[in-house]
Coordinates of N, CA and C in Angstrom, one line a residue:
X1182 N 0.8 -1.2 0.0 CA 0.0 0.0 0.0 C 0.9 1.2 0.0
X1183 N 0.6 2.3 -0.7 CA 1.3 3.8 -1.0 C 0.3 4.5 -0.1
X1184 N 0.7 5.3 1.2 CA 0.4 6.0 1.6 C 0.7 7.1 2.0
X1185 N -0.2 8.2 2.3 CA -0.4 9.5 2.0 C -1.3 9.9 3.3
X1186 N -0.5 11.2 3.9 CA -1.4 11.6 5.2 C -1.6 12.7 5.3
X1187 N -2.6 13.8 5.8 CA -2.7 15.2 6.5 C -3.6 15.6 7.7
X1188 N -2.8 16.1 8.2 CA -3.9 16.7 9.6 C -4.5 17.8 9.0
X1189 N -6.0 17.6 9.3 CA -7.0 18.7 8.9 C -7.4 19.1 10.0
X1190 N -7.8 20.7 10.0 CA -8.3 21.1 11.2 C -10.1 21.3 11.4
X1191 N -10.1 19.9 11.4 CA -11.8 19.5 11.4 C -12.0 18.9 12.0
X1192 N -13.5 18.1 13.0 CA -13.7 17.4 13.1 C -14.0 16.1 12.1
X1193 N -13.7 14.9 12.3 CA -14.0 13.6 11.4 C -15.0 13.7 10.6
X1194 N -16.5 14.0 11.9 CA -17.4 13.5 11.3 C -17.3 15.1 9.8
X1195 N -16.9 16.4 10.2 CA -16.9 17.1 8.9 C -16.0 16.7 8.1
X1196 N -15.1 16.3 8.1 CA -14.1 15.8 6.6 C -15.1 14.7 6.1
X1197 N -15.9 13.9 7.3 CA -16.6 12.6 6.4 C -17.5 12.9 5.5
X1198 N -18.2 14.1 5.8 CA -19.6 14.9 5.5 C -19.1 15.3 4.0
X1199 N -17.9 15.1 3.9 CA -17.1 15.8 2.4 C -17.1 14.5 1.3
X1200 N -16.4 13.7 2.4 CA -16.3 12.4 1.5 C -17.7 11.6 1.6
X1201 N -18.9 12.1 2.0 CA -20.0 11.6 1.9 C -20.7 11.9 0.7
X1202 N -20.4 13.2 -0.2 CA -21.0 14.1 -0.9 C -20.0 13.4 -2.1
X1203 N -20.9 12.6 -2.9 CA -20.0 11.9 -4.3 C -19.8 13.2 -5.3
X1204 N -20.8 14.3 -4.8 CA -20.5 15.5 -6.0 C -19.3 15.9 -6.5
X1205 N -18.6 15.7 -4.4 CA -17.4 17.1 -4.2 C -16.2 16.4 -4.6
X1206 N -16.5 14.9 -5.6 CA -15.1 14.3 -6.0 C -14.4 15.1 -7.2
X1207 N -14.6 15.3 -7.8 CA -14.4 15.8 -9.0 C -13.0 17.7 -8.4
X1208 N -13.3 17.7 -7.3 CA -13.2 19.1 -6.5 C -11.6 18.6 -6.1
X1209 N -11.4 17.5 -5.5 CA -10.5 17.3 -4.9 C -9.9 16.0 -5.2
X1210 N -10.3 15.0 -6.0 CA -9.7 13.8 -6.6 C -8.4 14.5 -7.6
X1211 N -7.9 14.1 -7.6 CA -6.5 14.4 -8.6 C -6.7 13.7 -9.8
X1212 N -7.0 14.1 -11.1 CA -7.4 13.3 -11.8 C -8.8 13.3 -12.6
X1213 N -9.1 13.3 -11.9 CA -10.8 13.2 -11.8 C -11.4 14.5 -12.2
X1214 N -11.9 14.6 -13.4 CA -12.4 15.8 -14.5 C -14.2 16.2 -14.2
X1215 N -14.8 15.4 -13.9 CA -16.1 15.5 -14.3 C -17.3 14.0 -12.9
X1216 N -18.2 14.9 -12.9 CA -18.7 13.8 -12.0 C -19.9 14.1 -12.7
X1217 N -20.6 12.3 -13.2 CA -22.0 12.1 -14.3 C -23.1 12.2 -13.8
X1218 N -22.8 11.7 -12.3 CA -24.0 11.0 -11.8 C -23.1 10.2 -10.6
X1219 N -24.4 10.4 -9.6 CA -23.6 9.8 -8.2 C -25.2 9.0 -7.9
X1220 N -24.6 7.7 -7.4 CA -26.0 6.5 -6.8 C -26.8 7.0 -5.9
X1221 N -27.9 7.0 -6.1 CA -28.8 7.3 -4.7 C -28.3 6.2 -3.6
X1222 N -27.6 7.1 -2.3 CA -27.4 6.3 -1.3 C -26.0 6.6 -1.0
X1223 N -25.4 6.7 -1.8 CA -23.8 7.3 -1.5 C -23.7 7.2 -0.5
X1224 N -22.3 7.3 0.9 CA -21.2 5.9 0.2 C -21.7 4.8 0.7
X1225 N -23.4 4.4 0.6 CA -23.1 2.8 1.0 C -22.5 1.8 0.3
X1226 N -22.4 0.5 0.8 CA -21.5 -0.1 -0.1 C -22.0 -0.9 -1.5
X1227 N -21.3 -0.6 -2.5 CA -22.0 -1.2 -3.5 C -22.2 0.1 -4.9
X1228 N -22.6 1.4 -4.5 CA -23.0 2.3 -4.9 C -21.5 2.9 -5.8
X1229 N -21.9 3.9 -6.9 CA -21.0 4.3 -7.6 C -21.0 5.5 -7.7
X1230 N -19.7 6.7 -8.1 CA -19.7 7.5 -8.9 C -19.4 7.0 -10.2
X1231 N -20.1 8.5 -10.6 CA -19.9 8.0 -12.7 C -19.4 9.5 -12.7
X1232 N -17.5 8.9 -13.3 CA -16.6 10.4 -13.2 C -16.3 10.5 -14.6
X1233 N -15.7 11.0 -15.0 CA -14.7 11.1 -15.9 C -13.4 11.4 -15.8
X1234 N -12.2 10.7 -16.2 CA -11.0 10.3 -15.1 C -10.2 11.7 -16.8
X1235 N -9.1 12.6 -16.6 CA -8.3 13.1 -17.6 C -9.1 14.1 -18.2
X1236 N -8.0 14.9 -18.7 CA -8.4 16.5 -19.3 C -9.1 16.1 -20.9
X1237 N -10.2 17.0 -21.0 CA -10.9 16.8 -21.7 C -10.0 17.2 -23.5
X1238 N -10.4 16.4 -24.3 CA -11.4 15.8 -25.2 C -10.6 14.4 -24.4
X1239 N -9.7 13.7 -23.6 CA -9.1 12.5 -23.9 C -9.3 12.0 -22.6
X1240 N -10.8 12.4 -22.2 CA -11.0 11.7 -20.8 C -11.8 10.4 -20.7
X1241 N -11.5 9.4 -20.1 CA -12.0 8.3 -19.6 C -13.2 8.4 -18.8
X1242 N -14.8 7.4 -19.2 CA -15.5 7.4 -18.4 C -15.8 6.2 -18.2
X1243 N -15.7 6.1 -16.6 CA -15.8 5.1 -15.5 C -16.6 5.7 -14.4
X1244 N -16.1 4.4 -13.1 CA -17.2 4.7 -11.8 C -16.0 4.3 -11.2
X1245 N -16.5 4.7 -9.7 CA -15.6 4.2 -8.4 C -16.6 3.6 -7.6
X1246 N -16.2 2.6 -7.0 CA -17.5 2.3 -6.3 C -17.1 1.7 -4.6
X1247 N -17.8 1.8 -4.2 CA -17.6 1.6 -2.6 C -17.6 0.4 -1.9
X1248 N -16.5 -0.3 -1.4 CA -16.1 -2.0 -1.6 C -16.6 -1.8 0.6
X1249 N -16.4 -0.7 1.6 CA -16.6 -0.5 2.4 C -16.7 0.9 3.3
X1250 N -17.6 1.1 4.0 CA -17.6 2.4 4.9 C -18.0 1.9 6.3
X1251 N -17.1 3.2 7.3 CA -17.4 3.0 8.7 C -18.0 4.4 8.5
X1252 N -19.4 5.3 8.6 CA -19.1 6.9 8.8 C -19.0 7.3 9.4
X1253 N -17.8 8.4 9.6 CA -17.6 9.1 10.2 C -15.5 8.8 10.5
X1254 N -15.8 7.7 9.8 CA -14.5 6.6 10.3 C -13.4 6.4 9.5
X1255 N -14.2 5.6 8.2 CA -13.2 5.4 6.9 C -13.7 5.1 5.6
X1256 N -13.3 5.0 4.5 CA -13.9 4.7 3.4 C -13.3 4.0 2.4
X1257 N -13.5 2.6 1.5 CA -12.9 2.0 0.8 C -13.6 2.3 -0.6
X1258 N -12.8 2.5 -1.2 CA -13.4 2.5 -2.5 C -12.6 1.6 -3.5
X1259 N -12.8 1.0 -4.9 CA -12.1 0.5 -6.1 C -12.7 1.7 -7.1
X1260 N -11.3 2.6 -7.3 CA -11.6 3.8 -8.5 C -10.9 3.0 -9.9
X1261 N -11.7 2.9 -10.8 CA -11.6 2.8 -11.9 C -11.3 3.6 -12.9
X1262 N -10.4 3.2 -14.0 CA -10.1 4.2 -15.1 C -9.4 3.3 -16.2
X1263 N -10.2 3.0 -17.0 CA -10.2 1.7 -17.7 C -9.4 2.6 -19.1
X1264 N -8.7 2.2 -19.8 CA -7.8 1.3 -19.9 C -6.9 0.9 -19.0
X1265 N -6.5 2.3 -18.2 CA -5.2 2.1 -17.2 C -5.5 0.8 -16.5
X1266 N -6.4 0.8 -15.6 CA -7.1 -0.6 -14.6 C -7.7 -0.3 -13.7
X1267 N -7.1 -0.3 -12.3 CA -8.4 0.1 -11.0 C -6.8 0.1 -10.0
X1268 N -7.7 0.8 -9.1 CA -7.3 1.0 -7.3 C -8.2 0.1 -6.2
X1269 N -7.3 -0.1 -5.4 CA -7.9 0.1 -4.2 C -7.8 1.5 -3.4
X1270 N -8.4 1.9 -3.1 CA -8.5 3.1 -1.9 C -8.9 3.1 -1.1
X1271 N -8.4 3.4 0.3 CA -8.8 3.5 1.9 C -8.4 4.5 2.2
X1272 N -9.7 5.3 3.1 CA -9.3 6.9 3.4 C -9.9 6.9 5.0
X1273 N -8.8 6.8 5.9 CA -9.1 6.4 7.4 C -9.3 7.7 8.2
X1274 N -9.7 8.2 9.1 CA -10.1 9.4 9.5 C -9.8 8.9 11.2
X1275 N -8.9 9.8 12.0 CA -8.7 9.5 13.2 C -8.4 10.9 13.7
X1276 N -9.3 11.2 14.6 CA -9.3 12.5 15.6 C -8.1 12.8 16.0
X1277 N -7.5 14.0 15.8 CA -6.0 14.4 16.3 C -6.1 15.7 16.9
X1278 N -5.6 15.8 18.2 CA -5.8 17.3 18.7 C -7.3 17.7 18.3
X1279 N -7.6 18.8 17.9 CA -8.5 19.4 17.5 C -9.0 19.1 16.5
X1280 N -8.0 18.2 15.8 CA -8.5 18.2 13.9 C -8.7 16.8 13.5
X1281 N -8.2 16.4 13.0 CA -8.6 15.2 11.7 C -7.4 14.2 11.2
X1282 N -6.6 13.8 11.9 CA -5.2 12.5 10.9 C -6.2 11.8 9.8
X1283 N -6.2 12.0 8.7 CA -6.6 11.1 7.5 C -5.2 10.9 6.7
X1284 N -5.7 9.5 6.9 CA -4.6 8.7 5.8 C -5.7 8.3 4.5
X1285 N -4.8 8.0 3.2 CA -5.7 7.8 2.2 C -3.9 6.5 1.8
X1286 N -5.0 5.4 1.7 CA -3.4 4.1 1.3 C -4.7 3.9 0.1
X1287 N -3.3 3.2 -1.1 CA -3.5 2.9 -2.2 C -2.8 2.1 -2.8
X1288 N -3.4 1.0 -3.6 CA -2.5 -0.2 -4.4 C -3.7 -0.4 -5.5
X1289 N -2.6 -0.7 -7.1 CA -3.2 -1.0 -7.9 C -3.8 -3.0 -7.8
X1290 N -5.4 -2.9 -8.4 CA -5.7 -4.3 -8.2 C -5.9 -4.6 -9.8
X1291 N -6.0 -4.0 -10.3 CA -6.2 -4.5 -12.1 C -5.4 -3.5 -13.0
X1292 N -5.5 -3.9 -14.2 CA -4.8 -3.6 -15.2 C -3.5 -3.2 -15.4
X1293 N -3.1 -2.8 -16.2 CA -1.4 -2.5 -16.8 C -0.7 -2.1 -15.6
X1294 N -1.2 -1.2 -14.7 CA -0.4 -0.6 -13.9 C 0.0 -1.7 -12.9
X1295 N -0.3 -2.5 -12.5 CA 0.2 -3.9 -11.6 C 1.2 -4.4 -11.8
X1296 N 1.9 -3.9 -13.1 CA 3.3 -4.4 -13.7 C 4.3 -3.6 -13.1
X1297 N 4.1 -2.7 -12.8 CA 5.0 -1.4 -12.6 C 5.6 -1.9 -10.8
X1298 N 6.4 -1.5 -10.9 CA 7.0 -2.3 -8.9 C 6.5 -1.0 -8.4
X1299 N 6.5 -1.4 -7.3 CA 5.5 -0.5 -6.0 C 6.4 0.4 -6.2
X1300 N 7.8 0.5 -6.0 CA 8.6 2.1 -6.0 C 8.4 2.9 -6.9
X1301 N 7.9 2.3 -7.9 CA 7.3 3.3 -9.5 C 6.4 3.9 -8.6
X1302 N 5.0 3.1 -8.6 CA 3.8 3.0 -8.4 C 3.9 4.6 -7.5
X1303 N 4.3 4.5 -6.2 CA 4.8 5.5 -5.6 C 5.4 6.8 -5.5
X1304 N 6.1 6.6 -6.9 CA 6.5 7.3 -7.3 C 5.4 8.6 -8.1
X1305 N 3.9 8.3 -8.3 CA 3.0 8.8 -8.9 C 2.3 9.0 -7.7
X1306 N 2.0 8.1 -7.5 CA 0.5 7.8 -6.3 C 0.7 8.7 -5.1
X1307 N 2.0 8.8 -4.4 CA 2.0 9.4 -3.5 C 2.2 11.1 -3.2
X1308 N 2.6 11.2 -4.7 CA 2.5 13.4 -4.3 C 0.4 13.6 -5.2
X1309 N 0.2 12.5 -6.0 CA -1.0 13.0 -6.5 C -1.8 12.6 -5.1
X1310 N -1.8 12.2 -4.4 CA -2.6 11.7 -3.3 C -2.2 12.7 -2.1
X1311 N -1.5 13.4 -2.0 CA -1.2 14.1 -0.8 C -1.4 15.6 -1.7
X1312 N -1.4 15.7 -2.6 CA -2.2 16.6 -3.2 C -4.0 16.7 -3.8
X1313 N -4.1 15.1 -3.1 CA -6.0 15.5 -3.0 C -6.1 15.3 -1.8
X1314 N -5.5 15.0 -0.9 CA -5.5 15.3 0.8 C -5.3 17.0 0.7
X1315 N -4.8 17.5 0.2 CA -4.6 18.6 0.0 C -5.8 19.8 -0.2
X1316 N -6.2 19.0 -0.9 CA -7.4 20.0 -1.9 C -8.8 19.2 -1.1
X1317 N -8.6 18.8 -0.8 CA -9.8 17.7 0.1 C -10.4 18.9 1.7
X1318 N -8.5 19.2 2.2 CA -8.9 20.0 3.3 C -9.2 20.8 2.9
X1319 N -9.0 21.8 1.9 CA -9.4 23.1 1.2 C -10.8 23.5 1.1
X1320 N -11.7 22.3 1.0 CA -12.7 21.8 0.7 C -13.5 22.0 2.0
X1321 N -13.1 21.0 3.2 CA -13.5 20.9 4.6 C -13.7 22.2 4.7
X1322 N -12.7 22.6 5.4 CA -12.3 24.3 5.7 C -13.1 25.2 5.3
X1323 N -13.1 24.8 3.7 CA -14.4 26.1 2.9 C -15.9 26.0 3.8
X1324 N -15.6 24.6 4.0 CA -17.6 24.3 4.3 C -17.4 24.8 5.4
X1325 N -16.4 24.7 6.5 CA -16.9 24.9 7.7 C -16.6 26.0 8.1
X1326 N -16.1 26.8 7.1 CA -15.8 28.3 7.4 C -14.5 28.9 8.3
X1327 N -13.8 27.6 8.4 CA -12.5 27.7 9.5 C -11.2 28.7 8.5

């Protein structure tokens, strides 16, 4: 797993209230261009976004869908982006001081990219991931007016 961490100065349950909202992916996913349509029920398990993954005219459309949730707690997702393949994603949320430790770990489970050795893999995954931890709190913050 490639992981990626930031302390946000929120409560859990508000950074969860962020990652609850399939809208606000498109805002702070790295990557992630366009959001089609999100499942009634969001993030129970099972349910999808329909994003569009890359800068447009040469963007990919797929779904991420939700493999597990604790709320308020953590969240698993498999994000898709077909031809490349899929992720796993886990984005853990643990009360720190006043704010928020979220870690977001990631490992490819399908396609081309599984060939690549994890120090490549890392070599991508880990500054694009700590720059949607990045833009994630940006996000928090806005809502809660801190």
């Amino acid at each position: 797993m490639i992981e990626a961490s930031r302390v946000i100065n929120a409560a859990p349950e508000a950074v969860f209230a962020v990652l609850a909202d399939g809208w606000s992916y498109a805002g702070w996913v790295v990557g992630s261009s366009h959001i089609r349509d999100v499942d009634e029920g969001w993030p129970a398990p099972g349910t999808r976004i329909h994003h569009s993954v890359g800068p447009w005219p040469l963007h990919i459309q797929d779904t991420s869908v939700v493999t597990a949730v604790e709320p308020g707690r953590s969240l698993s997702l498999e994000a898709r982006g077909w031809p490349l393949g899929s992720a796993a994603i886990r984005l853990t949320l643990e009360p720190h001081g006043g704010g928020t430790l979220i870690r977001m770990a990631e490992h490819i489970v399908r396609g081309p990219g599984r060939a690549l050795p994890v120090p490549v893999q890392a070599l991508i995954a880990k500054p694009r991931n700590a720059e949607a931890l990045a833009r994630l709190s940006d996000i928090v913050l806005g809502r809660s007016g801190a």
